[in-house]
Short mmCIF file of C-alpha atoms (C1' of nucleotides) in Angstrom, two decimals:
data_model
loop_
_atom_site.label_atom_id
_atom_site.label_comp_id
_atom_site.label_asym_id
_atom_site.label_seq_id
_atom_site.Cartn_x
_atom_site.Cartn_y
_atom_site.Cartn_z
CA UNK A 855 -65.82 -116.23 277.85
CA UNK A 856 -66.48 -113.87 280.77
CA UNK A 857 -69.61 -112.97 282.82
CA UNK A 858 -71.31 -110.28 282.36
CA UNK A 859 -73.93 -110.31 284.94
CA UNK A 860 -72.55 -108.10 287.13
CA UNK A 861 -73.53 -105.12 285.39
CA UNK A 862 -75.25 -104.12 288.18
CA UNK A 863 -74.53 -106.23 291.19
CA UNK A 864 -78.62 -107.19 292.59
CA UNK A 865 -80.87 -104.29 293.45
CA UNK A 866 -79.75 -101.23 292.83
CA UNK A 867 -81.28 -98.85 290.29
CA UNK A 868 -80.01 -100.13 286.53
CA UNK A 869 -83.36 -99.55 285.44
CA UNK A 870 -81.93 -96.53 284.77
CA UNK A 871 -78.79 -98.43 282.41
CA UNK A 872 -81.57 -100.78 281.52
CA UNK A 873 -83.76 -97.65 280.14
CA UNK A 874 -80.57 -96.11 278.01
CA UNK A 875 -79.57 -99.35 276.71
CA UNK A 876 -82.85 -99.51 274.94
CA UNK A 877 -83.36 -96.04 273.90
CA UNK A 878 -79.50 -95.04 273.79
CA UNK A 879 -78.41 -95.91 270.75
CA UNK A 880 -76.68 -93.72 267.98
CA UNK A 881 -80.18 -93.22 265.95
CA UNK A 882 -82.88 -94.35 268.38
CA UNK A 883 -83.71 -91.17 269.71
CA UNK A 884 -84.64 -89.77 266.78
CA UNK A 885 -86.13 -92.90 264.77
CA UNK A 886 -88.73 -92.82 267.70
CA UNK A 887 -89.27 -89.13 267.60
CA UNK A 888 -89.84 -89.09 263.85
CA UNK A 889 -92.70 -92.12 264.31
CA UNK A 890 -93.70 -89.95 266.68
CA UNK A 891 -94.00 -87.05 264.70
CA UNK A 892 -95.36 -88.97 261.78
CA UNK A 893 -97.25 -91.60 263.31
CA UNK A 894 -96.47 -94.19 260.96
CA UNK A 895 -93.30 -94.44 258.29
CA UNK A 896 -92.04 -96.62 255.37
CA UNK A 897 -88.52 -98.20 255.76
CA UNK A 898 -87.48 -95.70 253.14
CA UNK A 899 -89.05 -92.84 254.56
CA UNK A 900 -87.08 -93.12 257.56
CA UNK A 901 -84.19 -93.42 255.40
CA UNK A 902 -85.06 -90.38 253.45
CA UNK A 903 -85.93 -88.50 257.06
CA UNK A 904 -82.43 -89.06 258.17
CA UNK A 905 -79.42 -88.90 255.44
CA UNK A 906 -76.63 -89.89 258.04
CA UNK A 907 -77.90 -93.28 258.75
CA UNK A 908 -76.46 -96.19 256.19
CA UNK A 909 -79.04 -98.91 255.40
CA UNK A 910 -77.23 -101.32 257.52
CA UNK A 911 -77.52 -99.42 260.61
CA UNK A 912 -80.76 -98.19 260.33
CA UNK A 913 -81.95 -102.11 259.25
CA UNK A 914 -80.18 -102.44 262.67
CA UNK A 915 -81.47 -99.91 265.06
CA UNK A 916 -84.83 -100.82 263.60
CA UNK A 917 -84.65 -104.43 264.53
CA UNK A 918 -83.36 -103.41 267.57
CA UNK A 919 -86.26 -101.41 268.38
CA UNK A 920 -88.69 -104.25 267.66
CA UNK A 921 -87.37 -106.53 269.42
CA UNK A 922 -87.51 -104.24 272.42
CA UNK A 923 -91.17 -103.76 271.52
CA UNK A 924 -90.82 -100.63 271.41
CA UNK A 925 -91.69 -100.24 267.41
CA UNK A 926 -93.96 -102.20 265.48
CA UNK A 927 -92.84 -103.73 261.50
CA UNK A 928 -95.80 -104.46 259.33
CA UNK A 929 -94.77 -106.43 256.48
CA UNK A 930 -96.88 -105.89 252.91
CA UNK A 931 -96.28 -108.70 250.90
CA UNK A 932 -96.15 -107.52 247.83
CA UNK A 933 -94.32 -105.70 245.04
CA UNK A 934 -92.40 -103.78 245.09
CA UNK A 935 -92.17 -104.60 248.76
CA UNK A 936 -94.03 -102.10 251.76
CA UNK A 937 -93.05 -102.04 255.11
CA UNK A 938 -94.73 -99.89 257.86
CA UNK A 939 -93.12 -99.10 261.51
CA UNK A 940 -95.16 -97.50 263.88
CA UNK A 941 -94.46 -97.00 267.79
CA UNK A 942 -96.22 -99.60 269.88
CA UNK A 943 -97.68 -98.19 273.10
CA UNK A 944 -94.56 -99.16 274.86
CA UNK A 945 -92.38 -96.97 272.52
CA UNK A 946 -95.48 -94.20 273.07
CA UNK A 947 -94.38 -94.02 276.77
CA UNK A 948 -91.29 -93.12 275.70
CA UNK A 949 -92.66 -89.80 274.13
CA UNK A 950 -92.74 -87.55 276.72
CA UNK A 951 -89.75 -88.13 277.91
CA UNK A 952 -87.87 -87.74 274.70
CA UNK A 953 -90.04 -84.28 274.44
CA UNK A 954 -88.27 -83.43 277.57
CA UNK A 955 -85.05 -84.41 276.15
CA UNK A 956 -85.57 -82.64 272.91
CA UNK A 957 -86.85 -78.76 274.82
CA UNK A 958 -83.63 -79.17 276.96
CA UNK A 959 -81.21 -79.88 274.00
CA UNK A 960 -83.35 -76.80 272.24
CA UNK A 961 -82.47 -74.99 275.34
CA UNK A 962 -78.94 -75.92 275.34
CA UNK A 963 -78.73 -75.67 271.72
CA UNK A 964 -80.02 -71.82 271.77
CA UNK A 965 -77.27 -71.00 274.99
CA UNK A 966 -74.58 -72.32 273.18
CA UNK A 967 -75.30 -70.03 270.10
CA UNK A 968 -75.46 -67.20 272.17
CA UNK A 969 -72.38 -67.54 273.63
CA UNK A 970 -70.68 -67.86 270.31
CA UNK A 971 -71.84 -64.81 269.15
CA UNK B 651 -62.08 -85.92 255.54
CA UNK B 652 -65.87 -85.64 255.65
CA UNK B 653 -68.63 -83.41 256.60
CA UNK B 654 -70.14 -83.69 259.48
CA UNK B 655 -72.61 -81.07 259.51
CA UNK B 656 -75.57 -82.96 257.90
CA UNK B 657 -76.22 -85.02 260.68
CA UNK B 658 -79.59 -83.03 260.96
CA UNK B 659 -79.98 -80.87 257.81
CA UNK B 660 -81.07 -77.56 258.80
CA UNK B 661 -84.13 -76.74 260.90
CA UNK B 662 -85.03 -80.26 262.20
CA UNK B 663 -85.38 -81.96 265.53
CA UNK B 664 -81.75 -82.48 266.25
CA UNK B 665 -82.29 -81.35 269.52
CA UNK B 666 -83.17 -85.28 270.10
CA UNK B 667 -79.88 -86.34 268.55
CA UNK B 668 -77.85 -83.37 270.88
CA UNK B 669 -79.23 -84.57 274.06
CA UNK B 670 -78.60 -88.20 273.39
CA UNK B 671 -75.20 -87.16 272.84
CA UNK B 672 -74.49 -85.90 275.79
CA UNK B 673 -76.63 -88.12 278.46
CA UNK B 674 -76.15 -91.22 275.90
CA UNK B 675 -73.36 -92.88 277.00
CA UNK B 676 -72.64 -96.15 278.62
CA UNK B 677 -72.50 -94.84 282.30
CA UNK B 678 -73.48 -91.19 281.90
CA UNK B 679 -76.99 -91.55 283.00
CA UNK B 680 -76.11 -93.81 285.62
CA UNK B 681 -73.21 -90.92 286.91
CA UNK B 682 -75.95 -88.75 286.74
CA UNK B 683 -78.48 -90.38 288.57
CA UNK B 684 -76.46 -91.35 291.68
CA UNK B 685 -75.01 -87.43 291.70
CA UNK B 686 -78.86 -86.66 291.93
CA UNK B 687 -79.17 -89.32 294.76
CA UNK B 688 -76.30 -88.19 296.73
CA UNK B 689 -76.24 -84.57 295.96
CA UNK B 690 -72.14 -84.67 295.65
CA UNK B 691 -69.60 -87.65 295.44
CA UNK B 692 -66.09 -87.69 295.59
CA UNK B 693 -64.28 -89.90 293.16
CA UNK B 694 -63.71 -92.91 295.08
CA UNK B 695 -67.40 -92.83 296.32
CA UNK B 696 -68.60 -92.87 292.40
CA UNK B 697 -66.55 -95.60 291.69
CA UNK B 698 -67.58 -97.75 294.53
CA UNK B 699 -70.77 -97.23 293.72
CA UNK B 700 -70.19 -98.19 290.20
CA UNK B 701 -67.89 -101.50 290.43
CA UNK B 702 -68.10 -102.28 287.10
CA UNK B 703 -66.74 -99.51 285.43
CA UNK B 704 -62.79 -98.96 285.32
CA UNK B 705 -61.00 -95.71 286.64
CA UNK B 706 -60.17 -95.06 282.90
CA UNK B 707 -64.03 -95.02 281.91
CA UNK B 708 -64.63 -93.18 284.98
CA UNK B 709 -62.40 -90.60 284.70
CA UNK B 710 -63.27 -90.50 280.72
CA UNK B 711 -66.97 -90.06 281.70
CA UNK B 712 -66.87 -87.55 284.07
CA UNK B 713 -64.71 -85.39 281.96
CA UNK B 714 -67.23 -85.67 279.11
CA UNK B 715 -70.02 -84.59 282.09
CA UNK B 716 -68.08 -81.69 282.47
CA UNK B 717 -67.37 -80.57 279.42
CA UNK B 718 -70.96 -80.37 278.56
CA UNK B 719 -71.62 -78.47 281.86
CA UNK B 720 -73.86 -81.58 283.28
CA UNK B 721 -71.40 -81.84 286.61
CA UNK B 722 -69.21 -79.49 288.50
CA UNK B 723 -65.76 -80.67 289.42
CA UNK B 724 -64.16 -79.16 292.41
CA UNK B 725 -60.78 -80.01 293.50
CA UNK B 726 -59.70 -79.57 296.58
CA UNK B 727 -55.73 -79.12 296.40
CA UNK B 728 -54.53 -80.86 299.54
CA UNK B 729 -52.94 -84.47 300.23
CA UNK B 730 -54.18 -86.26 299.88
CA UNK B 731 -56.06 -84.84 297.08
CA UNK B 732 -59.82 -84.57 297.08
CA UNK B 733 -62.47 -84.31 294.35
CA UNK B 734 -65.94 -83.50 294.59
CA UNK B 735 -68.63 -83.81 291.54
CA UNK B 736 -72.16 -81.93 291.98
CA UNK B 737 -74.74 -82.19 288.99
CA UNK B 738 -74.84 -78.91 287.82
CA UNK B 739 -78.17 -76.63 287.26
CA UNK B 740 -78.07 -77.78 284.04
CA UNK B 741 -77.60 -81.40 284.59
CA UNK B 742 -80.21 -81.11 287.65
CA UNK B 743 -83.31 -80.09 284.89
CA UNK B 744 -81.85 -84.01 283.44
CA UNK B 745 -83.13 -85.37 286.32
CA UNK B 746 -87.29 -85.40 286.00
CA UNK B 747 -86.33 -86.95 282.83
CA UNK B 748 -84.09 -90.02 284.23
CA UNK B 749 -86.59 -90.49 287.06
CA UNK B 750 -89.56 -91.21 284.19
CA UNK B 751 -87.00 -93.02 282.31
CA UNK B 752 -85.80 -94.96 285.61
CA UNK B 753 -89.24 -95.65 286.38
CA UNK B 754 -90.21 -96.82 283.22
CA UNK B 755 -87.36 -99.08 283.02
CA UNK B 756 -88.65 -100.91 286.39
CA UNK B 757 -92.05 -101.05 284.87
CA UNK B 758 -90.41 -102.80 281.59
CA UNK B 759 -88.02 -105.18 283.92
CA UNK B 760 -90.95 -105.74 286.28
CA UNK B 761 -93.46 -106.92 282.44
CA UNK B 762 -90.09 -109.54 281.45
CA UNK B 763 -89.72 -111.04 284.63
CA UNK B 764 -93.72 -111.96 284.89
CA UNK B 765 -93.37 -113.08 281.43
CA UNK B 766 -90.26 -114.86 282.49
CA UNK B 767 -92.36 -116.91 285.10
"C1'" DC C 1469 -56.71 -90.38 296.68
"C1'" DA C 1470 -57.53 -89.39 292.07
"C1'" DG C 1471 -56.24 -90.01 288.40
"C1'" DG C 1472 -52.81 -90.52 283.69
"C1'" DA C 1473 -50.66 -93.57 280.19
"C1'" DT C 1474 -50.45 -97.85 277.45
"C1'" DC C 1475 -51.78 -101.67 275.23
"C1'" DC C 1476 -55.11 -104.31 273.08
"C1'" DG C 1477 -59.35 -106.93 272.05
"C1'" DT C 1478 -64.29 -106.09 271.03
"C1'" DT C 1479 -67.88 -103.63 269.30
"C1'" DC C 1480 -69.77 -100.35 266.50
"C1'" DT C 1481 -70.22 -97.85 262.06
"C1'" DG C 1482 -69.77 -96.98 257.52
"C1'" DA C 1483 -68.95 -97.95 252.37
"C1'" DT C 1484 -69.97 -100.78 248.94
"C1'" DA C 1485 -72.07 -104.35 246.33
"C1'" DC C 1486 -75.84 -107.39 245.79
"C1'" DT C 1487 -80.95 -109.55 246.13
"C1'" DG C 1488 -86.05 -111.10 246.49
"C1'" DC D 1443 -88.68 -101.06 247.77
"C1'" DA D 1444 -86.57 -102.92 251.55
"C1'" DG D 1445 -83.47 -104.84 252.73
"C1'" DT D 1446 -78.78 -108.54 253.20
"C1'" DA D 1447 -73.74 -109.57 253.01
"C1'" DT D 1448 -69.07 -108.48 253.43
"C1'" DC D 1449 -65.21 -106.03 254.79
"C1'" DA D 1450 -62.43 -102.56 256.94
"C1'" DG D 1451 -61.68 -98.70 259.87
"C1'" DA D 1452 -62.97 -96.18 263.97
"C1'" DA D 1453 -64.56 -95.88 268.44
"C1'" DC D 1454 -65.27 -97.98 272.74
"C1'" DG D 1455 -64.12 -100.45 276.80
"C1'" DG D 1456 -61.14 -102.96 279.90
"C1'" DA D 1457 -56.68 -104.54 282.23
"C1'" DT D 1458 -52.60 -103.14 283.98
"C1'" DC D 1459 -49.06 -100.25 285.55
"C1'" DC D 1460 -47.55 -95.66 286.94
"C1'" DT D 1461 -47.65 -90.83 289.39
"C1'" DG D 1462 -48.33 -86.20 291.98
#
DNA sequence: CAGGATCCGTTCTGATACTG
DNA sequence: CAGTATCAGAACGGATCCTG
């Protein structure tokens, strides 16, 4: 119907809305921090990890993920059925950064209890 | 209607899921990013540099910003008016982590476009 | 200049039920 | 176990017009 490719006109710095588009999503954060943490987790794992997130969505975000390479689905065939995510190296990079993100919100999280006291 | 609170049960990594929340939306890390650029940006000045988003997101945005204490809004009460937005301390310690995400992202967009070749 | 207010379509999320 | 399908409501985003 429309274009969209103006997003951002022709050089300027969307790497930075190209970066949060791939990471920014309601659950990603934290389905890449928990890989992280666990190194490798079963679809229902994740599931069990994080209550809030419905099947649908987090079938979603995952497939989302994968097809930004930054997760990896291994498929067992067999049954019951298996299936193993793990970050791929480009999700790795994302680590340290989201270990940034997660002292400051720590930081934040600690002020703001403070102040309600 | 619901409960909310069990979006990360008790001890947890939410810290992840706070941050995201408050650097996660569609323009806020852009916002950010050019505030770190420019040091401080009036109004019209953010949303030139920004064509694609409307006055409404704009406006929306920033509020959100400074509600979370990530930008300083200073109004200058004169005609015709004048508005000034600084990243605040707190948004500044953002900033080492949008530069590794920014440069990450130009490392992924760099990887497509060879591919795309 | 820097927004506020409305209206409205799209997208996103969630609840629920079902399947290989 | 690991999803898929469907539907509806909520949230998001944009266009347009208005104001101190």
């Amino acid at each position: 119907m429309k274009k969209k490719e103006k997003t951002c006109p022709e050089e300027t710095t969307c790497s930075v809305d190209y970066a949060f588009k791939r990471i920014g999503g309601k659950y990603k954060g934290r389905i890449l921090w928990y890989l992280h943490e666990h190194s490798i987790l079963r679809y229902g794992e994740l599931s069990r990890t994080m209550p809030d997130i419905t099947t649908k969505m987090l079938t979603q975000t995952l497939r989302e993920l994968e097809a930004d390479n930054l997760i990896q689905r291994k498929v067992y065939h067999e049954v019951p059925p298996k299936v193993e995510y793990t970050l791929t190296e480009v999700g790795q990079e994302l680590i340290p950064f989201i270990q940034y993100l997660k002292d400051w919100g720590d930081k934040q999280i600690e002020k703001e209890q403070v102040k309600t006291i």
